[in-house]
Short mmCIF file of C-alpha atoms in Angstrom, two decimals:
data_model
loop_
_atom_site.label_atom_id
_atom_site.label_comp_id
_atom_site.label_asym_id
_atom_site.label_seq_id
_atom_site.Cartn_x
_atom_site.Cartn_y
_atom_site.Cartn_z
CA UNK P 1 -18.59 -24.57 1.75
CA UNK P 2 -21.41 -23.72 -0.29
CA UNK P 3 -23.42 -19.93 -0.79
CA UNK P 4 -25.66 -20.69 1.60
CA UNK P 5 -23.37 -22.43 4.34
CA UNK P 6 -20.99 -19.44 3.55
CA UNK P 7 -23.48 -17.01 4.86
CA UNK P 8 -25.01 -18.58 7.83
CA UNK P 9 -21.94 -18.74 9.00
CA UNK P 10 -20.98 -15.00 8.71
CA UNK P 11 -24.23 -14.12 10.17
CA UNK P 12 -24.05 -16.55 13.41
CA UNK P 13 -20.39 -16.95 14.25
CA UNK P 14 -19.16 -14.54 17.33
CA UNK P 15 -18.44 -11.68 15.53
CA UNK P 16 -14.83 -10.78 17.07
CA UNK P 17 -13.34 -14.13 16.05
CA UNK P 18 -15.63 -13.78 12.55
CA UNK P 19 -13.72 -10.62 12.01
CA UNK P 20 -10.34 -11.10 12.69
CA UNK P 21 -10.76 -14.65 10.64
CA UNK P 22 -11.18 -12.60 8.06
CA UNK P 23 -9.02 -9.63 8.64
CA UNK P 24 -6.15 -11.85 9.08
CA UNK P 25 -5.28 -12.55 4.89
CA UNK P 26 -6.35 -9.20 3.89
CA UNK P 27 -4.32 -7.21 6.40
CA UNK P 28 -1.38 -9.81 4.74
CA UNK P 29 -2.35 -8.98 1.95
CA UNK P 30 -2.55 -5.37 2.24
CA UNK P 31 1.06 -4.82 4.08
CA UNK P 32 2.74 -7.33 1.51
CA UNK P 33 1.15 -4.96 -1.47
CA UNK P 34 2.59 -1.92 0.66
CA UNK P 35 5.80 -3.61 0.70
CA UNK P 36 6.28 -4.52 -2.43
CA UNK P 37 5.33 -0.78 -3.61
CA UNK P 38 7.90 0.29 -0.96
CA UNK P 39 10.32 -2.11 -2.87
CA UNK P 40 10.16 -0.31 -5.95
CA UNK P 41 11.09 2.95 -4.56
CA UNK P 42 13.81 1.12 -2.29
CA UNK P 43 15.85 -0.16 -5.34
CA UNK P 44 15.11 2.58 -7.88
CA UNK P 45 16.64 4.81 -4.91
CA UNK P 46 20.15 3.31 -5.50
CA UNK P 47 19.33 5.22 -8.85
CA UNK P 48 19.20 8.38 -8.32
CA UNK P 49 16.80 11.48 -6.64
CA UNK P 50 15.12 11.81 -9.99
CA UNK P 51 14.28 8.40 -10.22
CA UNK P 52 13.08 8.03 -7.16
CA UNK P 53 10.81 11.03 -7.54
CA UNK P 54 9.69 9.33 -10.54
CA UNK P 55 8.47 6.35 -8.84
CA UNK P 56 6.25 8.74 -6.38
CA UNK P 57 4.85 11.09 -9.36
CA UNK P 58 3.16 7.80 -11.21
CA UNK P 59 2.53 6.45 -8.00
CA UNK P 60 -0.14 9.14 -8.22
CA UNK P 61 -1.12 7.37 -11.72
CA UNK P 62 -1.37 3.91 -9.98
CA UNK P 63 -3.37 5.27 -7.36
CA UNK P 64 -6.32 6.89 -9.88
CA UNK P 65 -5.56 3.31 -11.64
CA UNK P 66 -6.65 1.71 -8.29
CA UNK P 67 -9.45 3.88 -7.85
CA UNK P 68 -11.30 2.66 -10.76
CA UNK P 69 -11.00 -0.93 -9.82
CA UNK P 70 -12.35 -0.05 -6.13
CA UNK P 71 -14.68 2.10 -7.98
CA UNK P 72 -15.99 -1.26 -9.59
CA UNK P 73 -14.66 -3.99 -6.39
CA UNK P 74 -16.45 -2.13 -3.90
CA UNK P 75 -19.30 -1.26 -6.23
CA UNK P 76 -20.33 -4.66 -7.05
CA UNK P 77 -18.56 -6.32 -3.48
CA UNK P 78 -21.24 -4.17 -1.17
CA UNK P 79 -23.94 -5.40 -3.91
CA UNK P 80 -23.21 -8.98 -3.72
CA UNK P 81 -22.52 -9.08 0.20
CA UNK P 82 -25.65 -7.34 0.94
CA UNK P 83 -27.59 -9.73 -1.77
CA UNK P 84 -26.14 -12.87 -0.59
CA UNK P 85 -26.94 -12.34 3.18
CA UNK P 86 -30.70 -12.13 1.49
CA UNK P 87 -30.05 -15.24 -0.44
CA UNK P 88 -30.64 -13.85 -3.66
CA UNK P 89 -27.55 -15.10 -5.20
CA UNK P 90 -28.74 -14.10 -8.90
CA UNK P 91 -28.54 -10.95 -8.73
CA UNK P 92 -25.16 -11.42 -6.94
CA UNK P 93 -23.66 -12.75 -10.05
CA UNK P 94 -24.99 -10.75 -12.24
CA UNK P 95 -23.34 -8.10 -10.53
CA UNK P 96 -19.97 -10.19 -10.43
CA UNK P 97 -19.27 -10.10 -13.78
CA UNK P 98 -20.81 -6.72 -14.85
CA UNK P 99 -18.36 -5.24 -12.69
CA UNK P 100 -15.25 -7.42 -13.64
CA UNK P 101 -15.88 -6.66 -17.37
CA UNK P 102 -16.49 -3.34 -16.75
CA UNK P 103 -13.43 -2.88 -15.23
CA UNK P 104 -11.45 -4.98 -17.99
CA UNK P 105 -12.89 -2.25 -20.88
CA UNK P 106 -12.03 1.23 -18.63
CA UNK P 107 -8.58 -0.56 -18.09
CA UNK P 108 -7.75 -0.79 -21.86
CA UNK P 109 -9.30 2.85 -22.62
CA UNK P 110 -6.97 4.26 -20.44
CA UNK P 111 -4.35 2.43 -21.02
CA UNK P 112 -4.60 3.85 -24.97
CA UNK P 113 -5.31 7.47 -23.82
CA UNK P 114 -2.26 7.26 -21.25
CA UNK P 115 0.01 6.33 -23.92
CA UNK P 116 -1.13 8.70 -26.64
CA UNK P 117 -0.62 11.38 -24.34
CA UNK P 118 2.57 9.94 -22.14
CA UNK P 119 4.43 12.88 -22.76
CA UNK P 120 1.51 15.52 -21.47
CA UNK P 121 0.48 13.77 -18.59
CA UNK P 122 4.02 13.40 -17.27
CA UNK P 123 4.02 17.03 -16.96
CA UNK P 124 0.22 17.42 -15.67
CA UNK P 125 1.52 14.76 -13.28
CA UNK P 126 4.08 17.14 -11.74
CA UNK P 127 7.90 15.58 -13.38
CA UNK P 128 10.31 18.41 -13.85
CA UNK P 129 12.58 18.74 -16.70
CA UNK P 130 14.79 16.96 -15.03
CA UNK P 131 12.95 14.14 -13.65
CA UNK P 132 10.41 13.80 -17.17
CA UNK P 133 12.98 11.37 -18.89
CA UNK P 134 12.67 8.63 -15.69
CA UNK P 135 8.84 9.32 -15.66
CA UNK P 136 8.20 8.82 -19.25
CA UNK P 137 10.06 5.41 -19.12
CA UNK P 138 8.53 4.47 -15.90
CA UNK P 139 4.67 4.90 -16.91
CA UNK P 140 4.78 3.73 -20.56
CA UNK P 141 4.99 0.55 -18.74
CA UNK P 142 2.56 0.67 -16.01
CA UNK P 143 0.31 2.18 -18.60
CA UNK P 144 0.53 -1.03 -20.74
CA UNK P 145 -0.80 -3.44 -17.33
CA UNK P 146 -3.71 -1.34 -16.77
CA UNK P 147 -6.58 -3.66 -17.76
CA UNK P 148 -5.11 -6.32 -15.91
CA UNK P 149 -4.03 -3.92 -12.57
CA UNK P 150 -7.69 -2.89 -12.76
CA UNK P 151 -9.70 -6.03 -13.12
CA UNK P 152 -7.31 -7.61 -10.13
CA UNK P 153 -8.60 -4.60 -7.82
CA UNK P 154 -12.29 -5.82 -8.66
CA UNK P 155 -11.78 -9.90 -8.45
CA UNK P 156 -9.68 -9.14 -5.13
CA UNK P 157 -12.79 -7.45 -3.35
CA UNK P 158 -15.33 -9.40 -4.86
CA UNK P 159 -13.47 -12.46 -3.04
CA UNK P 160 -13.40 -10.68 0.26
CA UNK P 161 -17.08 -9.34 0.23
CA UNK P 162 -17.66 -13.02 -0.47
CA UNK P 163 -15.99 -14.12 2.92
CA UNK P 164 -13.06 -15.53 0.71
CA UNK P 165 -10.52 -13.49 2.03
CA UNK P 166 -7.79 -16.58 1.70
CA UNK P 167 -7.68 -16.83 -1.76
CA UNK P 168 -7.68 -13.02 -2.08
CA UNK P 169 -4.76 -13.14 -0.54
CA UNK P 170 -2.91 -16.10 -2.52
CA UNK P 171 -3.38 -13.83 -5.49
CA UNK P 172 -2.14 -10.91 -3.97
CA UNK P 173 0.80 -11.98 -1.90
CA UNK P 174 2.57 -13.81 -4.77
CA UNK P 175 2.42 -11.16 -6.93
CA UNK P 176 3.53 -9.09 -4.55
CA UNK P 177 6.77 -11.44 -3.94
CA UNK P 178 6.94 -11.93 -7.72
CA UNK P 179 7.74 -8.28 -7.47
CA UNK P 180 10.15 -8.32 -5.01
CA UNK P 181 12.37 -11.03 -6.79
CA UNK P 182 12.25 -9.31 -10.04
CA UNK P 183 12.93 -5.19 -9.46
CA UNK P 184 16.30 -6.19 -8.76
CA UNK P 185 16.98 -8.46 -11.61
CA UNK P 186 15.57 -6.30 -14.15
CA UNK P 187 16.73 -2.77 -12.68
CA UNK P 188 20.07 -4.20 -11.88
CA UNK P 189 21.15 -7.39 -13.53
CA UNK P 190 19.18 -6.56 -17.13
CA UNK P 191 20.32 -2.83 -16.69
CA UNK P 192 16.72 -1.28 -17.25
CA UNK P 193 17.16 0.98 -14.19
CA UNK P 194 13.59 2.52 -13.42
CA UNK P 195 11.95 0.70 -16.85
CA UNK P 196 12.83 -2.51 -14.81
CA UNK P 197 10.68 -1.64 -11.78
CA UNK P 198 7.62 -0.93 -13.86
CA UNK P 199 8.37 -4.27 -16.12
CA UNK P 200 8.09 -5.96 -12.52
CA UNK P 201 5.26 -4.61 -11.04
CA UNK P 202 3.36 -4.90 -14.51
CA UNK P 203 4.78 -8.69 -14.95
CA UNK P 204 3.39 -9.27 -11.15
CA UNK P 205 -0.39 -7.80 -11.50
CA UNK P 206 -0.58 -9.98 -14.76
CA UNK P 207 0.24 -13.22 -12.32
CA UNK P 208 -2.13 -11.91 -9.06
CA UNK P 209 -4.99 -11.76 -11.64
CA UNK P 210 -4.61 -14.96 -13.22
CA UNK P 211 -4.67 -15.98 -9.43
CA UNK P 212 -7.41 -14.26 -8.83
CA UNK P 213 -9.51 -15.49 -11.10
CA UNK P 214 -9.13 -18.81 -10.27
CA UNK P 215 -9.76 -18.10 -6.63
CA UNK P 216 -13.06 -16.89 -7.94
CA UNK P 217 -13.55 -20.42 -9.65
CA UNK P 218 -13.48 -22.18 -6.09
CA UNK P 219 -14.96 -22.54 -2.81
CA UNK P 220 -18.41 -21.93 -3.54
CA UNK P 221 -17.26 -18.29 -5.20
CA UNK P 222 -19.63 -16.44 -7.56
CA UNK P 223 -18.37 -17.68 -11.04
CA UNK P 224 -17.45 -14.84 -13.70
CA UNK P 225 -19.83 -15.48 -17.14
CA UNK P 226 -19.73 -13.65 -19.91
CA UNK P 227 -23.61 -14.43 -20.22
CA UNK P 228 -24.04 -12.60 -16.93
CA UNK P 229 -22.84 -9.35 -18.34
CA UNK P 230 -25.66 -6.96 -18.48
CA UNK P 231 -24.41 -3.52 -18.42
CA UNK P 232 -27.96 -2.34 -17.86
CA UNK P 233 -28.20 1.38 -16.55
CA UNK P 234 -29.80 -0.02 -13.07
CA UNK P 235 -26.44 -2.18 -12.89
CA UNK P 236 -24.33 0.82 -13.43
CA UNK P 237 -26.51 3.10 -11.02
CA UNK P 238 -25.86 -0.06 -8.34
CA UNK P 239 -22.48 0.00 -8.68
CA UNK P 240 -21.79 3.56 -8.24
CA UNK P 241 -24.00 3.73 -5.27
CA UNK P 242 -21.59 1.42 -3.69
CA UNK P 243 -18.37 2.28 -5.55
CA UNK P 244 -18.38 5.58 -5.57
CA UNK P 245 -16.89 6.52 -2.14
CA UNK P 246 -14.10 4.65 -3.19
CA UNK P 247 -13.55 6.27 -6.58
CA UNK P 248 -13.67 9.40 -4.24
CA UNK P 249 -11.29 8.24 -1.60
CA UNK P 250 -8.37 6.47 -4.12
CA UNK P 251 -9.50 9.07 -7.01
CA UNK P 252 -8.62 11.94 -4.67
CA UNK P 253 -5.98 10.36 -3.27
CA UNK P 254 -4.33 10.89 -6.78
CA UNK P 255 -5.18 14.39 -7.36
CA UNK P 256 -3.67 15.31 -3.98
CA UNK P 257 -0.79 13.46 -4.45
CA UNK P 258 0.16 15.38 -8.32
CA UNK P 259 -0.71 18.52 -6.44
CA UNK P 260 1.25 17.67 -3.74
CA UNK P 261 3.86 16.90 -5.93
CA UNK P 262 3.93 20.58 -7.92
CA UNK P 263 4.15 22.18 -4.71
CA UNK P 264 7.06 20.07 -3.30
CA UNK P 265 8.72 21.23 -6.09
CA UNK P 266 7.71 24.90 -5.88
CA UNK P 267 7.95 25.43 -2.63
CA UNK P 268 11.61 22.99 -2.35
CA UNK P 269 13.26 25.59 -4.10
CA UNK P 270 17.11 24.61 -5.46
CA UNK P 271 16.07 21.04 -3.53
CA UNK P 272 12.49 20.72 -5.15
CA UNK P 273 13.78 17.57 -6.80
CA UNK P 274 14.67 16.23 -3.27
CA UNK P 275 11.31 17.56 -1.62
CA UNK P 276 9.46 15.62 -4.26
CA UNK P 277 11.41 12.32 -3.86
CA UNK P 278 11.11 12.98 0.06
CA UNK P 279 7.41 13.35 0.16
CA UNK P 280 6.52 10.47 -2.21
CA UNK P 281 9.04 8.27 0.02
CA UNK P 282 6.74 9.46 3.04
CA UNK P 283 3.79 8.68 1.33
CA UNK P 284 5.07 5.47 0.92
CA UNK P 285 5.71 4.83 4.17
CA UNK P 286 2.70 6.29 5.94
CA UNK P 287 0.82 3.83 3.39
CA UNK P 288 2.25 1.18 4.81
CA UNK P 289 1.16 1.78 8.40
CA UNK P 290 -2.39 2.82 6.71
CA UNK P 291 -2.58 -0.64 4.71
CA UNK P 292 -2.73 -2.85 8.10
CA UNK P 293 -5.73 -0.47 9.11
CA UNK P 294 -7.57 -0.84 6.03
CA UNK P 295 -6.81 -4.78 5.91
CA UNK P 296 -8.55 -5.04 9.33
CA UNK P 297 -11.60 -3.17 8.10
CA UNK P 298 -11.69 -4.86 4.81
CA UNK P 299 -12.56 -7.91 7.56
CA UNK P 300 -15.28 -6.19 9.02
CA UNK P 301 -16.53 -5.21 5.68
CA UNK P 302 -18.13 -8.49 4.49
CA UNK P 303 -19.14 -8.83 8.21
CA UNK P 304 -20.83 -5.57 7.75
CA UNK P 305 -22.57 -5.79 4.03
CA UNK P 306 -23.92 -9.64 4.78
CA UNK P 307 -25.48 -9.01 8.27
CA UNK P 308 -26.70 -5.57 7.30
CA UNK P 309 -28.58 -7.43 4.72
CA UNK P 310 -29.56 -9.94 6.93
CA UNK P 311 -31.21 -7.34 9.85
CA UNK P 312 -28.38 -7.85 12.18
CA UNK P 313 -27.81 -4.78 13.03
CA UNK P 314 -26.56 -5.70 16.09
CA UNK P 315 -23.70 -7.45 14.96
CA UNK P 316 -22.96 -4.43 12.88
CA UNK P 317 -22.31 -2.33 15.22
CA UNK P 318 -20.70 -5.01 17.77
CA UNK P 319 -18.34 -5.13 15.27
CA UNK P 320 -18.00 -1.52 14.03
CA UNK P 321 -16.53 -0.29 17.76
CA UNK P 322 -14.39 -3.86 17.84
CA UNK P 323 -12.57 -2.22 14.97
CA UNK P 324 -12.21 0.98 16.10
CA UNK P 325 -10.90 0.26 19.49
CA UNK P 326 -8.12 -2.42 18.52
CA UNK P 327 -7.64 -0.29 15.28
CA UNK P 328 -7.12 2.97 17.11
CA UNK P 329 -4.08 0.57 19.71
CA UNK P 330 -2.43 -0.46 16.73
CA UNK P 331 -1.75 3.01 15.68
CA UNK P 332 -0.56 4.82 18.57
CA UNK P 333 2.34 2.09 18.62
CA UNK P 334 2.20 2.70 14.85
CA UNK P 335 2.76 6.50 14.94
CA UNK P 336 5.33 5.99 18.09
CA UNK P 337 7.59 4.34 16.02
CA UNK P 338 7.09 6.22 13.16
CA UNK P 339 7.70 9.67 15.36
CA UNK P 340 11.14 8.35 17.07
CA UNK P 341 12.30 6.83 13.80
CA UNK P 342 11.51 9.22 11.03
CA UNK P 343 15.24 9.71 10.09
CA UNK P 344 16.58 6.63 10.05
CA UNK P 345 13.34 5.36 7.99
CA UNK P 346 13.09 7.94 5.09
CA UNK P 347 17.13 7.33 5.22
CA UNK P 348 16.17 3.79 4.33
CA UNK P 349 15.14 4.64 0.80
CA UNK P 350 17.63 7.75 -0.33
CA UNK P 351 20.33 7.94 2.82
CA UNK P 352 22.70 9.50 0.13
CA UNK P 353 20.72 12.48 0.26
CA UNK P 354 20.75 14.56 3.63
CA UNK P 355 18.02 17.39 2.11
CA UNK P 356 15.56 14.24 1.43
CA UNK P 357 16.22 13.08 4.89
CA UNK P 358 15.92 16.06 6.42
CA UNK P 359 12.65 17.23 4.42
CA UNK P 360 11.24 13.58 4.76
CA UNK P 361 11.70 13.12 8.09
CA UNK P 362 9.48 16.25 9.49
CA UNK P 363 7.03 15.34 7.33
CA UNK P 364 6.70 11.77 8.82
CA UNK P 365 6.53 13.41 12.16
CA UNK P 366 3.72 15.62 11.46
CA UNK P 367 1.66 12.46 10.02
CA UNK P 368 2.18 10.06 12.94
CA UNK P 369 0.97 13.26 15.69
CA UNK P 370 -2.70 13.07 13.72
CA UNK P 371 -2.19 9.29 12.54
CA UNK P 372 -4.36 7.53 15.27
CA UNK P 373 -7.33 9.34 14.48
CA UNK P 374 -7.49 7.40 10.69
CA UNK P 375 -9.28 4.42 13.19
CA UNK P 376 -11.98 6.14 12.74
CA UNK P 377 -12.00 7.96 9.56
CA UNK P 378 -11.49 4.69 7.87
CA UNK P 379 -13.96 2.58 9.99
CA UNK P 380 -16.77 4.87 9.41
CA UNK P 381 -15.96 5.13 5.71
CA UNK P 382 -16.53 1.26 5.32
CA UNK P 383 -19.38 0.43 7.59
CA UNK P 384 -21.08 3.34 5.75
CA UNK P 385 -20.00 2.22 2.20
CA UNK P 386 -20.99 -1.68 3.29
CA UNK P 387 -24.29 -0.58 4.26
CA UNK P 388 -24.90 1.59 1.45
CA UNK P 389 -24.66 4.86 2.64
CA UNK P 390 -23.74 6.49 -0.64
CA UNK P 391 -23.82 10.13 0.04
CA UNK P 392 -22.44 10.08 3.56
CA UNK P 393 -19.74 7.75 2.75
CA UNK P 394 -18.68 9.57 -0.07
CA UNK P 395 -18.20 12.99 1.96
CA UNK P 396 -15.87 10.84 4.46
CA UNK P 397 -14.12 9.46 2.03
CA UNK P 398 -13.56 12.77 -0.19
CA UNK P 399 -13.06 14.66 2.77
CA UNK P 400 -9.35 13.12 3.91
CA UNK P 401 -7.55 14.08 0.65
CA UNK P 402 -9.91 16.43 -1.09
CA UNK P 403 -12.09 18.55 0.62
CA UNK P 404 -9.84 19.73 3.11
CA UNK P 405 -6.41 18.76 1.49
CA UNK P 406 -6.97 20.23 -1.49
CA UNK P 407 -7.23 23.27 -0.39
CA UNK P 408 -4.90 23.56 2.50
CA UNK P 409 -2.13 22.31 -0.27
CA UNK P 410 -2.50 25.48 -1.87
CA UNK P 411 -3.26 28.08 1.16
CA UNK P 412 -0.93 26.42 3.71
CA UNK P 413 2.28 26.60 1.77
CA UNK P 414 1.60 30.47 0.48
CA UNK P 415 2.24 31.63 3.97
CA UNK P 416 4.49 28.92 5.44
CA UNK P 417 6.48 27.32 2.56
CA UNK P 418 7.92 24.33 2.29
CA UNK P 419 6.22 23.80 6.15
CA UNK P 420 2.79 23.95 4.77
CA UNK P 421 3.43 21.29 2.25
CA UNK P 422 4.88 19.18 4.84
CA UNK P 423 1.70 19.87 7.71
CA UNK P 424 -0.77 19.49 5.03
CA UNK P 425 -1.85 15.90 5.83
CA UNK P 426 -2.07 16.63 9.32
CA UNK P 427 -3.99 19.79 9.01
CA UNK P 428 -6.68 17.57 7.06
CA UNK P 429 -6.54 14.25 9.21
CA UNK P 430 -7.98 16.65 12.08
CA UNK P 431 -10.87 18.35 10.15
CA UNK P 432 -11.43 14.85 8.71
CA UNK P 433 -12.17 13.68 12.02
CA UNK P 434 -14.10 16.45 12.99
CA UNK P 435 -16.16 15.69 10.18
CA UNK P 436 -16.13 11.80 10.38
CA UNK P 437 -17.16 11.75 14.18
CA UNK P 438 -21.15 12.79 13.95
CA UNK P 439 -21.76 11.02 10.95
CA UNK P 440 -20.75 7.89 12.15
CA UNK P 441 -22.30 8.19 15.15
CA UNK P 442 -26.12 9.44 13.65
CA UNK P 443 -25.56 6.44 11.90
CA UNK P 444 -25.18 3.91 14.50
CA UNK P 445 -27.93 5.33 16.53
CA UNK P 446 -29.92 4.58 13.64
CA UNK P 447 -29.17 0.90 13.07
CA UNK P 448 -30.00 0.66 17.02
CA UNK P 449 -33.61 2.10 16.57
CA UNK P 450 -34.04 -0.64 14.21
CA UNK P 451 -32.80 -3.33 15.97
CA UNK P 452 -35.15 -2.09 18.95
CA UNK P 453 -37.83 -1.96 16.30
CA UNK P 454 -36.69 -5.43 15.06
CA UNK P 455 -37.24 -6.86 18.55
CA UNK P 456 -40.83 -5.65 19.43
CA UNK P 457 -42.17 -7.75 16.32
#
């Protein structure tokens, strides 16, 4: 299918069937990429508590890692979409490989900075004496993958913006199961213990972005060239415009989760080890759930950016409340499972520790009561991002983990303890949606003046 086939059919096909063509390999993708991060802190748990608490502190590390390729995949995806539904498929490839090489050049400047200062950032990142030895060996490793974990995050969703969700996936998915196979051989049968799940999940990004990449060689996908690098100051400006929200949402996400992690420890008392390990197991876990919502969205999101650009603002919002009702289904059953299971799950990971089970499993509790309402956090966040909706996108995306979790970590467990860490998510799920609810709306009544104005012509 060529450009130009490729984007008459994404702005003529029935938009319900367009979407969940789409959705379908990215929500794969997403819940095999949960899994697999799930996997590491499964088999490092028949370590021990610190380890596993080691796996959740980098986690946060991974996460800022992944923010800068979103930072730089969304940027330039929402760019190209929106260009290609205008048929100026130039400028689209310009973009393409500005924001790949980009990527590449951040990913190898913090790789060097992480590992000059391993030792420091352990600590900033919230390891305890105890658990510093496991963190040190875990992130020297993940530190070394960087430019190729962060250039994967920006071929991935430049192939999805593109409608080439498939071949997103490919990459993704056998990485992901490349993963799998080797955190036991290498924690277990080449005794590396922890070192041996980051050798894995470095060893599988290298293979998901040689994958990638030549996904982006086929089906009438923008081609990266060197010659098309121009990292003019307009570029840059583009791609923060679009990219930004995300380096808010996934950036945030990190800094919440290190904070998160110094007051689990705090506030844990004699069992702050075991509050740490039990929160970063429930953020695992709740991130799992949360990847099958963002995997249907990232299939409205090309939907979105190319009919946006092509006036359809119809077909926006069509398929803006599509998502949101089907979204919002899945995650009642999602949390209702979650809710009547929470001890058996978290017991999963670390069942040979009752304080991580105990701590873990109210904590999972309090996240599935709020965890229906992310439909529509996350929804709004993307149609706004597609459409390029800078500012507003950014203040829903910072406002889940950062402008109201932020905070609450550090009032809500100063008069309730160990509770407050626990009911912090919650707390800021609810003000999210407060917040999330008139923004997305203003904006929809917007796109249907247009499309009213559209139709008098």
């Amino acid at each position: 299918m060529t450009q130009e086939e490729k984007v008459t059919y994404m702005t003529t096909k029935s938009v319900p069937p367009l979407i969940c063509e789409l959705a379908v390999p990215t929500i794969i993708s997403m819940l095999v990429t949960a899994f697999y991060n799930m996997a590491d802190t499964f088999f490092v748990g028949k370590i021990n508590t610190q380890s596993t608490a080691a796996v959740g502190i980098v986690f946060t590390v991974m996460a800022l890692i992944q923010s800068c390729g979103f930072f730089f995949g969304h940027g330039t995806g929402n760019y190209i979409s929106r260009k290609l539904g205008a048929r100026e498929y130039k400028d689209a490839g310009v973009m393409a490989a500005t924001g790949f090489f980009l990527a590449f050049i951040c990913g190898v400047i913090f790789a060097v900075l992480g590992l000059i200062f391993l030792d420091p950032l352990a600590v900033a990142l919230g390891s305890t004496p105890t658990i510093l030895p496991y963190t040190r060996d875990y992130l020297r490793i993940i530190l070394i993958g960087t430019p190729f974990m962060m250039s994967s995050f920006v071929l991935n969703n430049q192939l999805r913006f593109q409608g080439s969700a498939s071949y997103a996936m490919v990459g993704i998915v056998t990485g992901a199961v490349v993963n799998i196979i080797l955190d036991p051989i290498l924690i277990f049968g080449c005794g590396l213990n922890v070192a041996g799940a980051a050798l894995a999940t470095v060893l599988s990004q290298i293979i998901s972005f040689v994958l990638l990449y030549i996904g982006s060689l086929r089906g009438g996908n923008i081609r990266i060239h060197i010659r098309n690098f121009q990292p003019s100051f307009a570029n840059i400006k583009e791609i923060a415009r679009g990219g930004f929200p995300s380096l808010c949402r996934q950036g945030l996400a990190s800094v919440s989760g290190i904070f998160l992690n110094h007051m689990a420890g705090i506030y844990g008392g004699i069992n702050g080890d075991a509050a740490i390990a039990a929160m970063s197991i429930v953020t695992r876990v709740t991130m799992f759930a949360q990847s099958a919502l963002i995997g249907f969205g990232q299939g409205f999101q090309p939907v979105c950016g190319m009919n946006y650009g092509a006036k359809k603002y119809g077909r926006v919002r069509e398929g803006y409340w599509f998502c949101v009702r089907y979204a919002a289904v899945f995650l009642v059953a999602a949390a209702a499972l979650g809710f009547v299971f929470a001890d058996p799950i978290i017991a999963l990971f670390r069942k040979e520790d009752a304080e991580v089970i105990r701590i873990g499993a109210l904590a999972l509790r309090l996240h599935c009561v709020v965890f229906p309402l992310s439909a529509w956090i996350v929804m709004c966040n993307m149609m706004l991002q597609s459409i390029g909706r800078a500012v507003k996108a950014s203040v829903v995306a910072a406002a889940r983990q950062g402008l109201f979790f932020i905070p609450f970590i550090f009032i809500l467990p100063y008069f309730l303890g160990l509770f407050g860490v626990q009911v912090c998510q919650t707390i800021s799920d609810i003000c999210s949606f407060g917040l999330s609810v008139p923004v997305g709306l203003s904006e929809l009544a917007v796109m249907k003046k247009q499309e009213e104005m559209l139709q008098v012509q």
